[in-house]
Tab-separated table of C-alpha atoms in Angstrom:
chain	number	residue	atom	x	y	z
S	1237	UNK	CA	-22.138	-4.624	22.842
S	1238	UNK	CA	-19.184	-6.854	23.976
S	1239	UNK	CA	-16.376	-4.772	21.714
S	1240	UNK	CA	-13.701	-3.237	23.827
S	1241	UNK	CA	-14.573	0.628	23.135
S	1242	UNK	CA	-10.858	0.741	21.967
S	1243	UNK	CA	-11.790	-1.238	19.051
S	1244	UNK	CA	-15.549	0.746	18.209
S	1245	UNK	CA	-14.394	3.167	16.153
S	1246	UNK	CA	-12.586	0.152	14.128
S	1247	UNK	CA	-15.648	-1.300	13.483
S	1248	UNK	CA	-17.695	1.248	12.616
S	1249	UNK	CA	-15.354	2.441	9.784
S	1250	UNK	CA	-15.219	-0.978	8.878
S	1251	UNK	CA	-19.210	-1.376	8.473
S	1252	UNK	CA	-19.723	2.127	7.078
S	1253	UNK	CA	-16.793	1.622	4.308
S	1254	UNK	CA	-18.129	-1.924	3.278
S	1255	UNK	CA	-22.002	-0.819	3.335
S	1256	UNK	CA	-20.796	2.101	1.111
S	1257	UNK	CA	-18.951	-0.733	-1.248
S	1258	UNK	CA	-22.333	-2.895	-1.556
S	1259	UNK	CA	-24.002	0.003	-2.496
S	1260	UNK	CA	-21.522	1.176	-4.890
S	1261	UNK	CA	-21.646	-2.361	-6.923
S	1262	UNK	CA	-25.022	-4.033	-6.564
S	1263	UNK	CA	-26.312	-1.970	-9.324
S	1264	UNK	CA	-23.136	-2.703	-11.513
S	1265	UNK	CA	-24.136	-4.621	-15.101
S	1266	UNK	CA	-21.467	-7.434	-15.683
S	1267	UNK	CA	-19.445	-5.347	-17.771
S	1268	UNK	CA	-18.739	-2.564	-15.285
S	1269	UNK	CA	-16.947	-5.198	-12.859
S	1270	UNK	CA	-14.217	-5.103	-15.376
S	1271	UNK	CA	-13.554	-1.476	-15.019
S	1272	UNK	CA	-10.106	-0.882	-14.420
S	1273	UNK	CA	-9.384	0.201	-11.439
S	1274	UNK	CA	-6.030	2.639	-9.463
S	1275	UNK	CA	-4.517	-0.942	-8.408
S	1276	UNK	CA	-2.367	-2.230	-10.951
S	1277	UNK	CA	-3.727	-5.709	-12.772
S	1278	UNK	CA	-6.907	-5.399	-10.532
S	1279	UNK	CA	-10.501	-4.460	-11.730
S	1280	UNK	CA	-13.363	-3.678	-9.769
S	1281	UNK	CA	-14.269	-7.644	-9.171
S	1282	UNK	CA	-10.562	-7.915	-7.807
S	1283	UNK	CA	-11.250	-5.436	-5.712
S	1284	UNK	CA	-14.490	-6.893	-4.421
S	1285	UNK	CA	-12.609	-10.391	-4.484
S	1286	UNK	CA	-9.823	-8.658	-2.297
S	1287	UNK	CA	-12.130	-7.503	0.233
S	1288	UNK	CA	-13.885	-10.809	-0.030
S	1289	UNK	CA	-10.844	-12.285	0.889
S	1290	UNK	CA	-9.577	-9.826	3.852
S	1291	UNK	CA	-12.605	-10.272	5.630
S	1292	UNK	CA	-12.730	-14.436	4.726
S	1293	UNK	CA	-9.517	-14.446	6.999
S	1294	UNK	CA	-10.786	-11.742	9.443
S	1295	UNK	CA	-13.685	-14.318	10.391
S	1296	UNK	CA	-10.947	-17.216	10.386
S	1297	UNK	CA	-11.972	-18.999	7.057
S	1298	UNK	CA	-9.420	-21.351	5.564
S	1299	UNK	CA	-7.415	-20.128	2.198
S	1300	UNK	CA	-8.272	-21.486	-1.040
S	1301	UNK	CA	-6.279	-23.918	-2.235
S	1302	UNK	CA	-5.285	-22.383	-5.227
S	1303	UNK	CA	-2.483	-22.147	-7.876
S	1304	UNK	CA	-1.952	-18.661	-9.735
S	1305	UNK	CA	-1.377	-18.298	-13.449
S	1306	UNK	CA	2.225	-17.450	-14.093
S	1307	UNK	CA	1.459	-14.352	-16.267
S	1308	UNK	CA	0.150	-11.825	-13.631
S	1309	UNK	CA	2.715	-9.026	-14.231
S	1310	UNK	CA	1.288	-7.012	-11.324
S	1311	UNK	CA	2.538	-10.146	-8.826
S	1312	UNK	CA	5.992	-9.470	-8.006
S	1313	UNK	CA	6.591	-10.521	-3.923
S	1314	UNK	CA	5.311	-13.069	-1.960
S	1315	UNK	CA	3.161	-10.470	-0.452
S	1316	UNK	CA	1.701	-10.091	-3.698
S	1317	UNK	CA	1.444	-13.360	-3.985
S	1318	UNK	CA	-0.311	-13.929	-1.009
S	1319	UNK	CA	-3.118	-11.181	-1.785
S	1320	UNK	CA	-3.568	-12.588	-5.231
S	1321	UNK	CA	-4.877	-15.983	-4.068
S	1322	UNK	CA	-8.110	-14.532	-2.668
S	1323	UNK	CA	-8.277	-12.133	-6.066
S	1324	UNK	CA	-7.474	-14.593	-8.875
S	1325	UNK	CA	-9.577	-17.272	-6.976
S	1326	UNK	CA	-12.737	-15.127	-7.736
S	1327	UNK	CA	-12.015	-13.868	-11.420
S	1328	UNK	CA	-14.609	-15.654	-13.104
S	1329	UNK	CA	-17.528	-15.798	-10.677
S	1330	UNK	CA	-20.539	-13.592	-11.781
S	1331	UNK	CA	-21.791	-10.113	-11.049
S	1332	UNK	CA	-24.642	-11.993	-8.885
S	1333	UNK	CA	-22.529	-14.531	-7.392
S	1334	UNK	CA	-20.185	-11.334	-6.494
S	1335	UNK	CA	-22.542	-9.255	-4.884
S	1336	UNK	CA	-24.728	-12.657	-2.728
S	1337	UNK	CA	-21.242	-13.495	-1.252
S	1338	UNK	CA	-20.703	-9.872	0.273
S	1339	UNK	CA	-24.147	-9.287	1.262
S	1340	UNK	CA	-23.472	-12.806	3.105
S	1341	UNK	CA	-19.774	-12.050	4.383
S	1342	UNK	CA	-21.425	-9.018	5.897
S	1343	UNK	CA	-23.879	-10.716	7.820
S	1344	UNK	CA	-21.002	-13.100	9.286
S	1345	UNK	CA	-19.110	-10.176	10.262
S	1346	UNK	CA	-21.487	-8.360	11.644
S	1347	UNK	CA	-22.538	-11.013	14.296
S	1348	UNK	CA	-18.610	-11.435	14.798
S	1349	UNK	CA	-18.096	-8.079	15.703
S	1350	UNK	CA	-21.443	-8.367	17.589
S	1351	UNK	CA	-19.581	-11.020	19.950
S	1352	UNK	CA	-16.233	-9.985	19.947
S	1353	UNK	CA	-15.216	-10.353	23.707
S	1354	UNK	CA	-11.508	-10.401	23.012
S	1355	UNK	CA	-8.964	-8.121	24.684
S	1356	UNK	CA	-7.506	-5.498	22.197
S	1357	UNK	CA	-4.191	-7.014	22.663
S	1358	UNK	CA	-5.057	-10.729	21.991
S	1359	UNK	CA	-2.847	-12.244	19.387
S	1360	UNK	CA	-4.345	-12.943	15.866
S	1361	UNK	CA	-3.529	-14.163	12.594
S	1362	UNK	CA	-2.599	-11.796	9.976
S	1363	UNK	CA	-0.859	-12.350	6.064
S	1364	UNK	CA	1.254	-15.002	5.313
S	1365	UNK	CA	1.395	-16.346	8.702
S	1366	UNK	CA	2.302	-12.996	10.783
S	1367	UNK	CA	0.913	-13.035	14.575
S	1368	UNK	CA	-0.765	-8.975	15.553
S	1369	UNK	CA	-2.796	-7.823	18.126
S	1370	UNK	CA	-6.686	-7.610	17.580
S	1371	UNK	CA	-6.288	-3.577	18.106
S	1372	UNK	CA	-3.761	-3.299	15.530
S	1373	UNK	CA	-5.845	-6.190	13.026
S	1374	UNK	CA	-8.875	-4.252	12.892
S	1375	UNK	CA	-7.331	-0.568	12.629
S	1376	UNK	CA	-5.350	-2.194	9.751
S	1377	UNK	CA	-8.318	-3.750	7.803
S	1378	UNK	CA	-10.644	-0.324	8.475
S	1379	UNK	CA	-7.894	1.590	6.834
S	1380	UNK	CA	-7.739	-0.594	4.190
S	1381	UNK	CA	-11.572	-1.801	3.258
S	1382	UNK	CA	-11.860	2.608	2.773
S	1383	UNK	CA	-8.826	3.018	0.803
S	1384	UNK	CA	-10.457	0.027	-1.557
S	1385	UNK	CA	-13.763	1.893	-0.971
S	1386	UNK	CA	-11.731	4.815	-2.696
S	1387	UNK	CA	-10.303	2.863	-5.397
S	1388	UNK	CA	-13.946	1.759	-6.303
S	1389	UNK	CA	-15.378	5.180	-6.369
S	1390	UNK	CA	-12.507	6.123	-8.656
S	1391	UNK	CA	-13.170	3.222	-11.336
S	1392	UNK	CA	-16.559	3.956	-11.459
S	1393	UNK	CA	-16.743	8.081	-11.118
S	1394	UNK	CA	-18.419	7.922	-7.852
S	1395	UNK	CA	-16.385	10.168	-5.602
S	1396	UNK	CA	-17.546	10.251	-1.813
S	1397	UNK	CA	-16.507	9.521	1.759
S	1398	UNK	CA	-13.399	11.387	1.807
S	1399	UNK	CA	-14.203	12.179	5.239
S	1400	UNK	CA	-15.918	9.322	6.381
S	1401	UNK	CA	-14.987	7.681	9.598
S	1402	UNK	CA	-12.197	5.205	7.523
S	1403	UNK	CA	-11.039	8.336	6.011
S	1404	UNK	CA	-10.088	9.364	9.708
S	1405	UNK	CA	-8.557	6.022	10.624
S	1406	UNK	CA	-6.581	6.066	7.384
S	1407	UNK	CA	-5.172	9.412	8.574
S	1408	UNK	CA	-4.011	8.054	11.797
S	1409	UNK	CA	-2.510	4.955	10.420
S	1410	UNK	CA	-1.038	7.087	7.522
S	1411	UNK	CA	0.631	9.347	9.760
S	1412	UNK	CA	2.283	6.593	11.862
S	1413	UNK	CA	4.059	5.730	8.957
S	1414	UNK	CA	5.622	9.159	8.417
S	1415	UNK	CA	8.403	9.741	10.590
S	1416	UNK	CA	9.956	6.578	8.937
S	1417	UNK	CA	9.193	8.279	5.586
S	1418	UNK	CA	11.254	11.887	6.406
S	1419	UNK	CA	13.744	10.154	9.058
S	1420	UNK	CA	14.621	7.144	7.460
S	1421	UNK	CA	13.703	6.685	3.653
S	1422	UNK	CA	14.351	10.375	3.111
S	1423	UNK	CA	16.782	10.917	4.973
S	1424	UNK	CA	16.418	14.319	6.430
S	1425	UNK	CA	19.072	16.313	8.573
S	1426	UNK	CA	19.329	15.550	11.962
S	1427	UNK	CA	18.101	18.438	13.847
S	1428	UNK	CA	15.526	19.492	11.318
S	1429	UNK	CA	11.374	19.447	11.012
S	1430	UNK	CA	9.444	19.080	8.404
S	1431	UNK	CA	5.442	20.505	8.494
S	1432	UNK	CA	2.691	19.001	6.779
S	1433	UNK	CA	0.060	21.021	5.997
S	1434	UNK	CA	-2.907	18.948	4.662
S	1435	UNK	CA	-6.306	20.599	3.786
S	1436	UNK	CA	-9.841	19.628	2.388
S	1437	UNK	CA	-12.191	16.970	4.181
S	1438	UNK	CA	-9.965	16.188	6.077
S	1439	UNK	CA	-7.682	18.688	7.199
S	1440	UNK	CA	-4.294	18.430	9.821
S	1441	UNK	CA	-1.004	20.717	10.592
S	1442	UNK	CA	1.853	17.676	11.481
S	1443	UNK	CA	5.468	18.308	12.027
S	1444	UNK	CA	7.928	15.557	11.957
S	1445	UNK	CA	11.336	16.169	14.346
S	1446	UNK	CA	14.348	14.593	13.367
S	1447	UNK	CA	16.778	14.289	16.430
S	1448	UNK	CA	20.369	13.834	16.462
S	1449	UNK	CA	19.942	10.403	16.557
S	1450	UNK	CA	18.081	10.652	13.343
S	1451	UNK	CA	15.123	9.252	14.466
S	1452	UNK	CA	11.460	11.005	13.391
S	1453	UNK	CA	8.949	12.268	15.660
S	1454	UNK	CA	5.454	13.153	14.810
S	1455	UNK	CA	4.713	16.066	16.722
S	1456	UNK	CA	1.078	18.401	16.383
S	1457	UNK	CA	3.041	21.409	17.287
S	1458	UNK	CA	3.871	23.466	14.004
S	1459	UNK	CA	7.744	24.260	13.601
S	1460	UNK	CA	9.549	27.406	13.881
S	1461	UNK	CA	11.975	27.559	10.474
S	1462	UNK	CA	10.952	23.914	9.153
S	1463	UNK	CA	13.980	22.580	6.724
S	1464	UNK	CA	10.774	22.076	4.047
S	1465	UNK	CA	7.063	22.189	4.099
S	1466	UNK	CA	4.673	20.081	1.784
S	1467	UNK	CA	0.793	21.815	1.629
S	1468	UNK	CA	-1.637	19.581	-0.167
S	1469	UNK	CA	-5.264	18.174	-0.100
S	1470	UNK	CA	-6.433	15.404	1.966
S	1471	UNK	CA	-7.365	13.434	-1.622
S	1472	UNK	CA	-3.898	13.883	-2.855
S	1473	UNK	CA	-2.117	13.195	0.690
S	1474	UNK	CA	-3.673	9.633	0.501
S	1475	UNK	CA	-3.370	8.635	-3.230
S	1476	UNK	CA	0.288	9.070	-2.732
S	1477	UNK	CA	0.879	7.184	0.447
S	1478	UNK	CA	-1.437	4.759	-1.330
S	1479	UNK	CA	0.804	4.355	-3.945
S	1480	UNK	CA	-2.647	5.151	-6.072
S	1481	UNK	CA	-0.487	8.142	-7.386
S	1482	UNK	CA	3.356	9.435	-8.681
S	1483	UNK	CA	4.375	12.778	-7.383
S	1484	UNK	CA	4.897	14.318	-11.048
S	1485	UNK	CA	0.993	13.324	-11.932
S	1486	UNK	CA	-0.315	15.427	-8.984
S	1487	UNK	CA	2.711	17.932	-8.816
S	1488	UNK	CA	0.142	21.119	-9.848
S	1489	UNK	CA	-1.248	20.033	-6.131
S	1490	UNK	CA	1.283	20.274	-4.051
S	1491	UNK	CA	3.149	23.446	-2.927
S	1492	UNK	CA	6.565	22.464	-1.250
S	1493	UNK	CA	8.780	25.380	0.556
S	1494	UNK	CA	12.184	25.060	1.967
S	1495	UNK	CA	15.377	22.271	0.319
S	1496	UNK	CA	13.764	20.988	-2.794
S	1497	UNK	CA	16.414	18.138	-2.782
S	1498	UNK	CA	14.525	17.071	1.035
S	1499	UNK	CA	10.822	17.481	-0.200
S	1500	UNK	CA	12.103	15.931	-3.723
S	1501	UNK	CA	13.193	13.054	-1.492
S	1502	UNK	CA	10.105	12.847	1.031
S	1503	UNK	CA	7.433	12.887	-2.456
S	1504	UNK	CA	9.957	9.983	-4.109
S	1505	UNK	CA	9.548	7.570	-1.160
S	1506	UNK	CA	5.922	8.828	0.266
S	1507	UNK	CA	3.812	5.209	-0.166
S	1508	UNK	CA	3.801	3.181	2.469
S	1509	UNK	CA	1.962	0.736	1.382
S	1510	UNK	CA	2.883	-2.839	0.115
């Protein structure tokens, strides 16, 4: 193997969360790839399509040349915009033509990742024309290939690989994104912690530190007389920084202690995702 062992565990999430996907929709009649699915305007062949499309670009392919229908409510920012292409491209192609293109984009990527010789921090495309690092590329498109894994299983009542290894990369990336979400967005008191107490598959005791700069740390150490702390499942932890969720549909899961006005705050500006 020529993959930087940095970038391993990237890849294997990767290849066990798209195998798991193939599975999941080979079997599906032509009907069931309109299921609806926890992404707004998107069924299960968007989903597919989106995938499709993320790994298209991860192997370098060229865009379709395409021009969206104006009536996609779900489309709101170019970022949006920019996702849709790959989706919209695809919405009329067949179950079979569906499930020969991923069986064949998986075979390209595998021999990619096969020969992938490149540092971790070579420069690479990523959407709408941003440059990234290959480490940061590949932990991104793990994370999301599972959470789209997820949103499968949901639409068609297959629950599974909540802790599979994407479920663990989607913890780490999720948790990156959380001192912005109590420091910043929420805006907690400087000088304060909040604890996060997740349980289930995957379970973890975090504790963001807000300095008196106002700036969020995320620290393993648990916190003596935390200003709040949020205790919920792994499941629910990741539909809401998925945005898959609200807070009031899966308030009977989560126990908050401490300023209800803070964790109010924290649950009304947890998704981090576009």
């Amino acid at each position: 193997m020529s993959l930087h062992p940095t970038l391993q565990p990237y890849a294997d999430a990767w290849t066990h969360s798209i195998e798991a996907i193939s599975e999941l929709v080979q079997p599906l009649v032509e009907a069931e790839w309109n299921r609806r699915t926890p992404c707004p305007g998107w069924s299960v062949r968007d989903i597919v399509s989106h995938v499709l499309g993320l790994d298209s670009e991860m192997l370098g392919d060229p865009r379709p040349i395409h021009t969206l229908p104006r009536d996609l409510y779900h489309v709101t920012n170019d970022h949006q915009r920019y996702m849709e292409m790959q989706v919209d491209v695809r919405r009329h192609h067949t179950a079979p033509e569906m499930t020969s293109e991923l069986e064949y984009m998986i075979i390209r990527r595998n021999r990619q990742l096969r020969n992938e010789s490149r540092d971790p921090g070579a420069k690479v495309r990523g959407p709408l024309g941003t440059e990234l690092t290959l480490h940061d590329s590949m932990r991104r498109h793990a994370f999301d290939v599972w959470a789209h894994e997820q949103d499968l299983r949901t639409a068609l009542g297959r629950p599974g690989d909540l802790d599979s290894p994407g479920a663990h990369v989607a913890r780490d990336v999720l948790l990156s994104e959380l001192p912005a979400v109590v420091a910043e967005r929420a805006d907690a008191p400087r000088s304060s912690a909040v604890v996060f107490d997740v349980n289930g598959p995957v379970e973890f005791l975090r504790t963001i530190r807000v300095d008196i700069q106002g700036r969020g740390t995320l620290e393993t150490s648990p916190a003596l007389g935390p200003a709040a702390t949020l205790t919920l499942d792994w499941e629910t932890y990741f539909l809401l920084a998925c945005g898959r969720v609200t807070p009031q549909a899966v308030a009977d899961r989560i126990k908050t202690e401490g300023d209800p006005d803070l964790t109010a705050a924290i649950l009304r500006n947890f998704t981090v995702t576009q």
